[in-house]
Structure formats: C-alpha cells, structure tokens
PDB file of C-alpha atoms and ligand atoms in Angstrom:
ATOM      1  CA  MET A 734     -14.703  25.121 -22.976  1.00  0.00           C
ATOM      2  CA  ASN A 735     -17.493  24.295 -20.671  1.00  0.00           C
ATOM      3  CA  GLN A 736     -17.452  20.473 -19.957  1.00  0.00           C
ATOM      4  CA  SER A 737     -19.742  20.094 -16.810  1.00  0.00           C
ATOM      5  CA  TRP A 738     -21.492  17.306 -18.726  1.00  0.00           C
ATOM      6  CA  LYS A 739     -18.408  15.247 -17.935  1.00  0.00           C
ATOM      7  CA  THR A 740     -19.614  15.170 -14.213  1.00  0.00           C
ATOM      8  CA  LYS A 741     -22.764  13.350 -15.253  1.00  0.00           C
ATOM      9  CA  TYR A 742     -21.711  11.194 -18.381  1.00  0.00           C
ATOM     10  CA  ARG A 743     -18.451   9.016 -18.496  1.00  0.00           C
ATOM     11  CA  LEU A 744     -16.963   9.231 -21.799  1.00  0.00           C
ATOM     12  CA  LEU A 745     -15.657   6.105 -23.572  1.00  0.00           C
ATOM     13  CA  ASP A 746     -13.500   6.718 -26.723  1.00  0.00           C
ATOM     14  CA  TYR A 747     -12.705   4.458 -29.316  1.00  0.00           C
ATOM     15  CA  ASP A 748     -10.806   4.565 -32.615  1.00  0.00           C
ATOM     16  CA  ILE A 749     -12.946   2.217 -34.448  1.00  0.00           C
ATOM     17  CA  ILE A 750     -15.832   0.047 -33.426  1.00  0.00           C
ATOM     18  CA  ASP A 751     -18.851  -1.913 -35.169  1.00  0.00           C
ATOM     19  CA  SER A 752     -21.313   0.949 -33.965  1.00  0.00           C
ATOM     20  CA  THR A 753     -21.336   2.962 -30.962  1.00  0.00           C
ATOM     21  CA  ASN A 754     -25.291   1.885 -30.498  1.00  0.00           C
ATOM     22  CA  SER A 755     -24.160  -1.836 -30.549  1.00  0.00           C
ATOM     23  CA  GLU A 756     -21.593  -1.114 -28.010  1.00  0.00           C
ATOM     24  CA  ALA A 757     -23.818   0.713 -25.826  1.00  0.00           C
ATOM     25  CA  ILE A 758     -26.510  -2.280 -25.874  1.00  0.00           C
ATOM     26  CA  ARG A 759     -23.676  -4.563 -25.088  1.00  0.00           C
ATOM     27  CA  ILE A 760     -22.741  -2.531 -22.019  1.00  0.00           C
ATOM     28  CA  ALA A 761     -26.402  -1.837 -20.804  1.00  0.00           C
ATOM     29  CA  LYS A 762     -26.948  -5.873 -20.954  1.00  0.00           C
ATOM     30  CA  THR A 763     -23.872  -6.758 -18.879  1.00  0.00           C
ATOM     31  CA  ARG A 764     -23.429  -3.958 -16.357  1.00  0.00           C
ATOM     32  CA  PRO A 765     -25.732  -1.484 -14.780  1.00  0.00           C
ATOM     33  CA  ILE A 766     -23.363   1.593 -14.688  1.00  0.00           C
ATOM     34  CA  ASP A 767     -23.674   5.471 -14.660  1.00  0.00           C
ATOM     35  CA  ASP A 768     -24.763   7.131 -17.727  1.00  0.00           C
ATOM     36  CA  LEU A 769     -22.169   6.985 -20.510  1.00  0.00           C
ATOM     37  CA  VAL A 770     -21.146   8.561 -23.849  1.00  0.00           C
ATOM     38  CA  ILE A 771     -19.501   6.407 -26.304  1.00  0.00           C
ATOM     39  CA  LEU A 772     -17.697   7.918 -28.972  1.00  0.00           C
ATOM     40  CA  ALA A 773     -15.937   6.470 -32.081  1.00  0.00           C
ATOM     41  CA  LYS A 774     -13.721   7.969 -34.757  1.00  0.00           C
ATOM     42  CA  SER A 775     -15.209   5.467 -37.195  1.00  0.00           C
ATOM     43  CA  GLN A 776     -17.704   2.690 -37.315  1.00  0.00           C
ATOM     44  CA  ASN A 777     -17.671  -0.448 -39.468  1.00  0.00           C
ATOM     45  CA  LYS A 778     -21.224  -1.426 -38.952  1.00  0.00           C
ATOM     46  CA  GLY A 779     -22.873   2.100 -38.406  1.00  0.00           C
ATOM     47  CA  ARG A 780     -26.630   1.845 -38.284  1.00  0.00           C
ATOM     48  CA  GLY A 781     -29.191   4.068 -39.393  1.00  0.00           C
ATOM     49  CA  ARG A 782     -32.939   3.984 -39.165  1.00  0.00           C
ATOM     50  CA  ASP A 783     -35.174   1.223 -40.537  1.00  0.00           C
ATOM     51  CA  GLY A 784     -32.181  -1.224 -40.748  1.00  0.00           C
ATOM     52  CA  LYS A 785     -30.209   1.122 -43.092  1.00  0.00           C
ATOM     53  CA  TYR A 786     -26.522   1.453 -43.128  1.00  0.00           C
ATOM     54  CA  TRP A 787     -24.894   4.491 -41.740  1.00  0.00           C
ATOM     55  CA  GLN A 788     -21.632   5.322 -43.566  1.00  0.00           C
ATOM     56  CA  SER A 789     -19.020   6.162 -40.884  1.00  0.00           C
ATOM     57  CA  ASP A 790     -15.766   7.408 -42.366  1.00  0.00           C
ATOM     58  CA  ILE A 791     -13.269   9.230 -40.196  1.00  0.00           C
ATOM     59  CA  GLY A 792     -14.004  12.950 -39.590  1.00  0.00           C
ATOM     60  CA  ASN A 793     -17.698  12.923 -38.355  1.00  0.00           C
ATOM     61  CA  LEU A 794     -19.187  12.533 -35.211  1.00  0.00           C
ATOM     62  CA  TYR A 795     -20.543   9.010 -34.135  1.00  0.00           C
ATOM     63  CA  ALA A 796     -21.812   8.914 -30.516  1.00  0.00           C
ATOM     64  CA  SER A 797     -24.227   7.179 -28.378  1.00  0.00           C
ATOM     65  CA  ILE A 798     -25.632   8.402 -25.252  1.00  0.00           C
ATOM     66  CA  LEU A 799     -26.504   5.608 -22.838  1.00  0.00           C
ATOM     67  CA  LEU A 800     -29.010   6.409 -20.187  1.00  0.00           C
ATOM     68  CA  ASN A 801     -29.245   3.675 -17.601  1.00  0.00           C
ATOM     69  CA  ASN A 802     -31.872   2.454 -15.419  1.00  0.00           C
ATOM     70  CA  TYR A 803     -34.329   4.955 -14.611  1.00  0.00           C
ATOM     71  CA  MET A 804     -36.417   5.594 -17.902  1.00  0.00           C
ATOM     72  CA  PRO A 805     -40.077   4.528 -17.856  1.00  0.00           C
ATOM     73  CA  SER A 806     -40.827   2.846 -21.107  1.00  0.00           C
ATOM     74  CA  SER A 807     -43.696   4.803 -22.061  1.00  0.00           C
ATOM     75  CA  ASN A 808     -41.783   7.986 -22.466  1.00  0.00           C
ATOM     76  CA  GLN A 809     -38.812   6.720 -24.563  1.00  0.00           C
ATOM     77  CA  SER A 810     -39.869   8.171 -27.821  1.00  0.00           C
ATOM     78  CA  GLN A 811     -40.061  11.574 -26.490  1.00  0.00           C
ATOM     79  CA  LEU A 812     -36.477  11.403 -26.103  1.00  0.00           C
ATOM     80  CA  THR A 813     -36.046  11.464 -29.773  1.00  0.00           C
ATOM     81  CA  LEU A 814     -37.551  15.074 -29.799  1.00  0.00           C
ATOM     82  CA  VAL A 815     -35.064  15.931 -26.941  1.00  0.00           C
ATOM     83  CA  ALA A 816     -32.216  14.669 -28.808  1.00  0.00           C
ATOM     84  CA  ALA A 817     -33.266  16.232 -31.915  1.00  0.00           C
ATOM     85  CA  LEU A 818     -33.588  19.681 -30.405  1.00  0.00           C
ATOM     86  CA  ALA A 819     -30.009  19.260 -29.117  1.00  0.00           C
ATOM     87  CA  VAL A 820     -28.598  18.365 -32.261  1.00  0.00           C
ATOM     88  CA  HIS A 821     -30.449  21.083 -34.196  1.00  0.00           C
ATOM     89  CA  GLU A 822     -29.125  23.783 -31.624  1.00  0.00           C
ATOM     90  CA  VAL A 823     -25.468  22.428 -32.276  1.00  0.00           C
ATOM     91  CA  VAL A 824     -25.724  22.738 -35.930  1.00  0.00           C
ATOM     92  CA  ASN A 825     -27.276  26.100 -35.809  1.00  0.00           C
ATOM     93  CA  GLU A 826     -24.862  27.414 -33.192  1.00  0.00           C
ATOM     94  CA  LEU A 827     -21.756  26.317 -35.468  1.00  0.00           C
ATOM     95  CA  LEU A 828     -23.517  27.874 -38.686  1.00  0.00           C
ATOM     96  CA  LEU A 829     -24.129  31.152 -36.671  1.00  0.00           C
ATOM     97  CA  GLU A 830     -20.465  31.152 -35.449  1.00  0.00           C
ATOM     98  CA  ALA A 831     -19.344  30.635 -38.960  1.00  0.00           C
ATOM     99  CA  ASN A 832     -21.682  33.714 -40.164  1.00  0.00           C
ATOM    100  CA  ASN A 833     -23.759  31.162 -42.050  1.00  0.00           C
ATOM    101  CA  SER A 834     -26.888  32.331 -40.573  1.00  0.00           C
ATOM    102  CA  GLN A 835     -28.820  32.491 -43.783  1.00  0.00           C
ATOM    103  CA  LYS A 836     -29.019  28.716 -43.949  1.00  0.00           C
ATOM    104  CA  ALA A 837     -32.334  27.323 -42.593  1.00  0.00           C
ATOM    105  CA  THR A 838     -31.658  24.599 -40.121  1.00  0.00           C
ATOM    106  CA  LEU A 839     -34.745  22.534 -39.603  1.00  0.00           C
ATOM    107  CA  ILE A 840     -36.000  19.046 -38.038  1.00  0.00           C
ATOM    108  CA  LYS A 841     -37.514  16.723 -40.222  1.00  0.00           C
ATOM    109  CA  TRP A 842     -39.851  14.111 -38.639  1.00  0.00           C
ATOM    110  CA  PRO A 843     -38.783  12.044 -36.983  1.00  0.00           C
ATOM    111  CA  ASN A 844     -35.264  13.079 -36.349  1.00  0.00           C
ATOM    112  CA  ASP A 845     -33.261  14.202 -39.293  1.00  0.00           C
ATOM    113  CA  ILE A 846     -31.470  17.414 -39.118  1.00  0.00           C
ATOM    114  CA  LEU A 847     -31.515  19.366 -42.214  1.00  0.00           C
ATOM    115  CA  VAL A 848     -29.517  22.488 -43.317  1.00  0.00           C
ATOM    116  CA  ASP A 849     -31.178  23.954 -46.388  1.00  0.00           C
ATOM    117  CA  ASN A 850     -33.038  20.691 -47.009  1.00  0.00           C
ATOM    118  CA  LYS A 851     -30.022  18.505 -46.968  1.00  0.00           C
ATOM    119  CA  LYS A 852     -29.517  16.044 -44.151  1.00  0.00           C
ATOM    120  CA  ILE A 853     -26.525  16.825 -41.887  1.00  0.00           C
ATOM    121  CA  ALA A 854     -27.255  14.626 -38.860  1.00  0.00           C
ATOM    122  CA  GLY A 855     -29.308  11.604 -37.971  1.00  0.00           C
ATOM    123  CA  ILE A 856     -30.551  10.014 -34.596  1.00  0.00           C
ATOM    124  CA  LEU A 857     -31.102   6.385 -33.972  1.00  0.00           C
ATOM    125  CA  LEU A 858     -33.055   5.693 -30.661  1.00  0.00           C
ATOM    126  CA  GLU A 859     -32.801   2.161 -29.199  1.00  0.00           C
ATOM    127  CA  SER A 860     -33.556   0.385 -25.936  1.00  0.00           C
ATOM    128  CA  VAL A 861     -32.685  -2.467 -23.778  1.00  0.00           C
ATOM    129  CA  ILE A 862     -35.266  -3.798 -21.322  1.00  0.00           C
ATOM    130  CA  LEU A 863     -33.730  -4.030 -17.825  1.00  0.00           C
ATOM    131  CA  ASN A 864     -36.758  -5.136 -15.822  1.00  0.00           C
ATOM    132  CA  SER A 865     -40.549  -4.800 -16.030  1.00  0.00           C
ATOM    133  CA  LYS A 866     -40.503  -1.196 -15.288  1.00  0.00           C
ATOM    134  CA  ASN A 867     -37.268   0.237 -16.699  1.00  0.00           C
ATOM    135  CA  SER A 868     -35.255   0.219 -19.837  1.00  0.00           C
ATOM    136  CA  ALA A 869     -31.771   1.663 -20.621  1.00  0.00           C
ATOM    137  CA  ILE A 870     -31.947   4.108 -23.548  1.00  0.00           C
ATOM    138  CA  ILE A 871     -29.404   4.535 -26.297  1.00  0.00           C
ATOM    139  CA  VAL A 872     -29.548   7.691 -28.187  1.00  0.00           C
ATOM    140  CA  GLY A 873     -27.146   7.220 -31.248  1.00  0.00           C
ATOM    141  CA  ILE A 874     -26.172  10.459 -32.879  1.00  0.00           C
ATOM    142  CA  GLY A 875     -24.406  10.823 -36.108  1.00  0.00           C
ATOM    143  CA  ILE A 876     -23.235  14.428 -37.272  1.00  0.00           C
ATOM    144  CA  ASN A 877     -21.540  14.931 -40.653  1.00  0.00           C
ATOM    145  CA  ILE A 878     -18.450  17.319 -39.818  1.00  0.00           C
ATOM    146  CA  THR A 879     -16.129  16.768 -42.784  1.00  0.00           C
ATOM    147  CA  ASN A 880     -17.862  14.236 -45.122  1.00  0.00           C
ATOM    148  CA  HIS A 881     -21.043  12.817 -46.099  1.00  0.00           C
ATOM    149  CA  PRO A 882     -21.892   9.804 -48.536  1.00  0.00           C
ATOM    150  CA  SER A 883     -21.220  10.898 -52.245  1.00  0.00           C
ATOM    151  CA  ILE A 884     -24.200   8.916 -53.292  1.00  0.00           C
ATOM    152  CA  THR A 885     -26.394  11.436 -51.526  1.00  0.00           C
ATOM    153  CA  ALA A 886     -24.582  14.445 -52.490  1.00  0.00           C
ATOM    154  CA  ARG A 887     -27.871  16.318 -53.463  1.00  0.00           C
ATOM    155  CA  THR A 888     -29.627  15.171 -50.436  1.00  0.00           C
ATOM    156  CA  ALA A 889     -26.831  15.190 -47.732  1.00  0.00           C
ATOM    157  CA  THR A 890     -24.365  17.751 -46.613  1.00  0.00           C
ATOM    158  CA  ASP A 891     -21.637  18.135 -43.941  1.00  0.00           C
ATOM    159  CA  LEU A 892     -20.575  21.159 -41.724  1.00  0.00           C
ATOM    160  CA  LEU A 893     -17.311  21.718 -43.581  1.00  0.00           C
ATOM    161  CA  ALA A 894     -19.315  21.871 -46.905  1.00  0.00           C
ATOM    162  CA  GLU A 895     -21.576  24.375 -45.020  1.00  0.00           C
ATOM    163  CA  GLY A 896     -18.613  26.784 -44.130  1.00  0.00           C
ATOM    164  CA  VAL A 897     -18.017  25.403 -40.592  1.00  0.00           C
ATOM    165  CA  ASP A 898     -14.357  24.311 -39.918  1.00  0.00           C
ATOM    166  CA  CYS A 899     -14.692  22.546 -36.414  1.00  0.00           C
ATOM    167  CA  LYS A 900     -13.114  19.482 -34.534  1.00  0.00           C
ATOM    168  CA  ILE A 901     -15.026  16.688 -33.330  1.00  0.00           C
ATOM    169  CA  GLU A 902     -14.223  17.368 -29.647  1.00  0.00           C
ATOM    170  CA  GLN A 903     -15.950  20.865 -30.116  1.00  0.00           C
ATOM    171  CA  VAL A 904     -19.112  19.154 -31.784  1.00  0.00           C
ATOM    172  CA  LEU A 905     -19.348  16.546 -28.892  1.00  0.00           C
ATOM    173  CA  ASN A 906     -18.938  19.308 -26.228  1.00  0.00           C
ATOM    174  CA  LEU A 907     -21.629  21.166 -27.585  1.00  0.00           C
ATOM    175  CA  LEU A 908     -23.955  18.182 -28.119  1.00  0.00           C
ATOM    176  CA  MET A 909     -23.656  17.042 -24.607  1.00  0.00           C
ATOM    177  CA  ILE A 910     -24.151  20.729 -23.146  1.00  0.00           C
ATOM    178  CA  ASN A 911     -27.254  20.820 -25.369  1.00  0.00           C
ATOM    179  CA  PHE A 912     -28.477  17.447 -24.735  1.00  0.00           C
ATOM    180  CA  ASP A 913     -28.343  17.781 -20.966  1.00  0.00           C
ATOM    181  CA  LYS A 914     -30.042  21.136 -21.406  1.00  0.00           C
ATOM    182  CA  TYR A 915     -33.048  19.672 -23.203  1.00  0.00           C
ATOM    183  CA  PHE A 916     -33.054  16.737 -21.149  1.00  0.00           C
ATOM    184  CA  CYS A 917     -33.439  18.815 -17.897  1.00  0.00           C
ATOM    185  CA  ILE A 918     -36.147  20.970 -19.665  1.00  0.00           C
ATOM    186  CA  TRP A 919     -38.103  17.714 -20.482  1.00  0.00           C
ATOM    187  CA  LYS A 920     -37.898  16.366 -16.934  1.00  0.00           C
ATOM    188  CA  ASP A 921     -38.460  19.624 -15.046  1.00  0.00           C
ATOM    189  CA  TYR A 922     -41.263  21.090 -17.526  1.00  0.00           C
ATOM    190  CA  GLY A 923     -42.622  18.142 -19.433  1.00  0.00           C
ATOM    191  CA  TYR A 924     -43.175  17.028 -22.920  1.00  0.00           C
ATOM    192  CA  LEU A 925     -45.483  19.766 -24.059  1.00  0.00           C
ATOM    193  CA  ASN A 926     -42.505  22.291 -23.645  1.00  0.00           C
ATOM    194  CA  ILE A 927     -40.090  20.068 -25.743  1.00  0.00           C
ATOM    195  CA  LYS A 928     -43.005  19.421 -28.318  1.00  0.00           C
ATOM    196  CA  ASN A 929     -43.587  23.054 -28.888  1.00  0.00           C
ATOM    197  CA  GLN A 930     -39.978  23.868 -29.152  1.00  0.00           C
ATOM    198  CA  TRP A 931     -39.707  20.845 -31.697  1.00  0.00           C
ATOM    199  CA  LEU A 932     -42.641  22.041 -33.796  1.00  0.00           C
ATOM    200  CA  SER A 933     -41.238  25.565 -33.944  1.00  0.00           C
ATOM    201  CA  LYS A 934     -38.211  24.102 -35.646  1.00  0.00           C
ATOM    202  CA  ALA A 935     -39.990  21.519 -37.764  1.00  0.00           C
ATOM    203  CA  ALA A 936     -39.797  21.286 -41.517  1.00  0.00           C
ATOM    204  CA  GLY A 937     -43.026  21.082 -43.402  1.00  0.00           C
ATOM    205  CA  LEU A 938     -45.322  21.928 -40.358  1.00  0.00           C
ATOM    206  CA  GLY A 939     -48.687  22.958 -41.590  1.00  0.00           C
ATOM    207  CA  LYS A 940     -47.793  22.182 -45.205  1.00  0.00           C
ATOM    208  CA  SER A 941     -48.315  19.477 -47.630  1.00  0.00           C
ATOM    209  CA  VAL A 942     -45.893  16.493 -47.115  1.00  0.00           C
ATOM    210  CA  ILE A 943     -45.829  13.013 -48.681  1.00  0.00           C
ATOM    211  CA  ILE A 944     -45.494  10.250 -45.994  1.00  0.00           C
ATOM    212  CA  LYS A 945     -44.371   6.861 -46.911  1.00  0.00           C
ATOM    213  CA  SER A 946     -45.031   4.128 -44.313  1.00  0.00           C
ATOM    214  CA  ASN A 947     -44.723   0.434 -44.938  1.00  0.00           C
ATOM    215  CA  ASP A 948     -46.028   0.284 -48.288  1.00  0.00           C
ATOM    216  CA  ASN A 949     -48.565   3.209 -48.213  1.00  0.00           C
ATOM    217  CA  GLU A 950     -47.929   6.653 -49.548  1.00  0.00           C
ATOM    218  CA  LEU A 951     -50.102   9.546 -48.573  1.00  0.00           C
ATOM    219  CA  VAL A 952     -50.199  13.241 -49.249  1.00  0.00           C
ATOM    220  CA  GLY A 953     -51.556  15.416 -46.605  1.00  0.00           C
ATOM    221  CA  THR A 954     -50.996  18.242 -44.205  1.00  0.00           C
ATOM    222  CA  PHE A 955     -48.531  17.937 -41.373  1.00  0.00           C
ATOM    223  CA  GLU A 956     -50.626  19.234 -38.295  1.00  0.00           C
ATOM    224  CA  ASP A 957     -49.124  18.143 -35.137  1.00  0.00           C
ATOM    225  CA  LEU A 958     -47.346  15.332 -33.033  1.00  0.00           C
ATOM    226  CA  ASP A 959     -48.963  13.250 -30.595  1.00  0.00           C
ATOM    227  CA  ASP A 960     -47.733  12.380 -26.840  1.00  0.00           C
ATOM    228  CA  GLU A 961     -45.475   9.735 -28.272  1.00  0.00           C
ATOM    229  CA  GLY A 962     -43.865  11.949 -30.781  1.00  0.00           C
ATOM    230  CA  ASN A 963     -45.859  10.378 -33.640  1.00  0.00           C
ATOM    231  CA  ILE A 964     -46.781  12.437 -36.732  1.00  0.00           C
ATOM    232  CA  LYS A 965     -50.355  13.633 -37.311  1.00  0.00           C
ATOM    233  CA  ILE A 966     -51.386  14.131 -40.994  1.00  0.00           C
ATOM    234  CA  ARG A 967     -54.747  15.215 -42.336  1.00  0.00           C
ATOM    235  CA  ASP A 968     -55.384  13.938 -45.793  1.00  0.00           C
ATOM    236  CA  ASN A 969     -57.249  15.848 -48.547  1.00  0.00           C
ATOM    237  CA  GLU A 970     -60.632  14.270 -47.315  1.00  0.00           C
ATOM    238  CA  GLY A 971     -60.030  15.889 -43.887  1.00  0.00           C
ATOM    239  CA  LYS A 972     -59.205  12.442 -42.078  1.00  0.00           C
ATOM    240  CA  LEU A 973     -56.505  12.653 -39.643  1.00  0.00           C
ATOM    241  CA  SER A 974     -53.960   9.562 -39.353  1.00  0.00           C
ATOM    242  CA  THR A 975     -51.373   9.142 -36.860  1.00  0.00           C
ATOM    243  CA  TYR A 976     -47.976   7.560 -38.039  1.00  0.00           C
ATOM    244  CA  LEU A 977     -45.374   5.790 -35.650  1.00  0.00           C
ATOM    245  CA  THR A 978     -42.890   5.256 -38.524  1.00  0.00           C
ATOM    246  CA  GLY A 979     -42.167   6.463 -42.022  1.00  0.00           C
ATOM    247  CA  GLU A 980     -40.363   8.691 -44.276  1.00  0.00           C
ATOM    248  CA  VAL A 981     -41.696  12.364 -44.707  1.00  0.00           C
ATOM    249  CA  SER A 982     -40.896  13.984 -48.030  1.00  0.00           C
ATOM    250  CA  LEU A 983     -41.302  17.809 -48.245  1.00  0.00           C
ATOM    251  CA  MET A 984     -43.068  19.147 -51.173  1.00  0.00           C
ATOM    252  CA  LEU A 985     -40.552  21.880 -52.107  1.00  0.00           C
ATOM    253  CA  GLY A 986     -41.506  25.356 -53.299  1.00  0.00           C
ATOM    254  CA  GLN A 987     -44.444  25.701 -51.193  1.00  0.00           C
TER     255      GLN A 987
HETATM  256  C1  LIG B1271     -30.617   7.873 -39.400  1.00  0.00           C
HETATM  257  O1  LIG B1271     -30.883   6.877 -40.027  1.00  0.00           O
HETATM  258  O2  LIG B1271     -30.823   9.099 -39.528  1.00  0.00           O
HETATM  259  C2  LIG B1271     -30.029   7.469 -37.965  1.00  0.00           C
HETATM  260  C3  LIG B1271     -28.425   7.737 -38.120  1.00  0.00           C
HETATM  261  C4  LIG B1271     -27.863   7.433 -36.729  1.00  0.00           C
HETATM  262  C5  LIG B1271     -26.442   7.161 -36.821  1.00  0.00           C
HETATM  263  C6  LIG B1271     -25.431   7.017 -35.522  1.00  0.00           C
HETATM  264  S1  LIG B1271     -23.883   7.167 -35.531  1.00  0.00           S
HETATM  265  C7  LIG B1271     -23.733   6.759 -34.010  1.00  0.00           C
HETATM  266  C8  LIG B1271     -24.661   5.730 -33.623  1.00  0.00           C
HETATM  267  N1  LIG B1271     -24.114   4.400 -33.865  1.00  0.00           N
HETATM  268  C9  LIG B1271     -24.849   3.813 -35.119  1.00  0.00           C
HETATM  269  O3  LIG B1271     -24.512   2.787 -35.581  1.00  0.00           O
HETATM  270  N2  LIG B1271     -25.898   4.657 -35.409  1.00  0.00           N
HETATM  271  C10 LIG B1271     -25.838   5.772 -34.612  1.00  0.00           C
END
C-alpha cells in the first residue's frame, strides 16, 4: 500500500471524538503545526453542512484534513472541488475494483458524492483565520463504508451496500493519495483544470435542476461554476443567477 502521504500529513487517530472538524479547529487555534489528518472511529457531535447533524456510527470514515498556515483566504472554496474530486475517485476506484462499474458515481453541487443518485459521502469545509492574510483550512470528509442513516435509506447508501467490502484504513489511504494528487494539480495547473474535471463528473450539468437557497426555490438549467465554485443557474426567462449556498435537487428521468 502506497503511504507516501504520511510524509506530508501527520495522522491523529481517535476512537471517539465530538467532531474531527471541531478537533481540527481547536488544534489550529492553539498551535500552528504541520498539516494533519484527524481520524475518528465515531463522532458524537458530527457536523454536516448548513448546521445539520452528521450521524457517525462506527464503521464509516470520519476524517478532517487540516491545512495550516499558507492558504490565501480568497481561494478556500475552490478546495471543496479539490476534495470532491478526491472522494469521487476513491468511491469510483473501489466500485470498479468490486466490479460494480455500472453504478454511476457523480458529484452533486456543492460537494455530495452520489452512487446511482444516493449520497455516499459528504464534505464540510471550514476555516480558522490565523492572521490578516492566511487561514487554516479544515476539509472534513465523511464516507459511508458499512452504514448510513436508516431515515435516509432511499436517498443514502454505503460502500458495503454497493458491493464493496473494504477497511477504513484502505479508504483513508486512497483518500489521502487522491487528495494530495488533486491538491497538487490545483496548485500546479490552477483552478480551471480542477473546475473542468469537476464539471465532467457533475450531476445535472446542462439539465434542469431545482435549487433551494434560503427561502427561495428556483427551477433552471445548471450551466457552470464560477471562480469561487458557486453554481450558475439559468432560469426559464434566460436570466443567469449565481448561488453561493443551497441544496440542488436533480430532476430525475431527464
Ligand atoms: C455534508 O453535510 O454533506 C457534510 C458532511 C461532513 C461530515 C464529516 S465527518 C468528518 C468531519 N467531522 C464532522 O463533524 N463533519 C465532517
């Protein structure tokens, strides 16, 4: 197993923690150290996007990558796309290895990984301001390996349910290899390269989607992403709007 990422990222491994993202924030605030990966077998205050709870039972991957010190604040949101590409590749590789290549693995804006339209992984990007120019970035990643919340049985899935029998260590290893790969592509070749790769895996691109943002709901065509990774939707009157946050629903059967 290639573990070269361990020369760049120090691994902190917990049995149980409130949230690996919260731990990363605490560490970033107290001591500027090397880049870290914080892994926990379970979390009792796992956090999802938009203040939602992230169920964190034993068996899945709960990890936060803490990138310390050097990140210009303006580029932070682009990192969500970097992470989404990495997680997409992990899930896709594992499905292919298990001969489950007929399943479509896609990224749903902003950062859900879907297998046949069911969510298998999510990403929560957070930051801690260190000084006027730099922030520490926390890329929190949850990948469902052996379980997913039963309340979302029709809309969520896990690797085991998709025919992939694998260990957390294997998933973490693949994740870090791929995160480092896309992080280097982003640094060396820039955002456009990442954006184009992301768009090639996007669910609903060029199709009608519903976006719910704050109290508004709009139906329109998903056209593009802007330089901050925000989604561009054209409504039926031809007006193009950009959304920073929101929940995209795909109109199935298109
Ligand atoms: C989402 O809502 O889709 C994002 C979910 C992110 C969950 C991960 S699990 C590891 C890290 N720690 C947290 O508390 N949340 C993220």
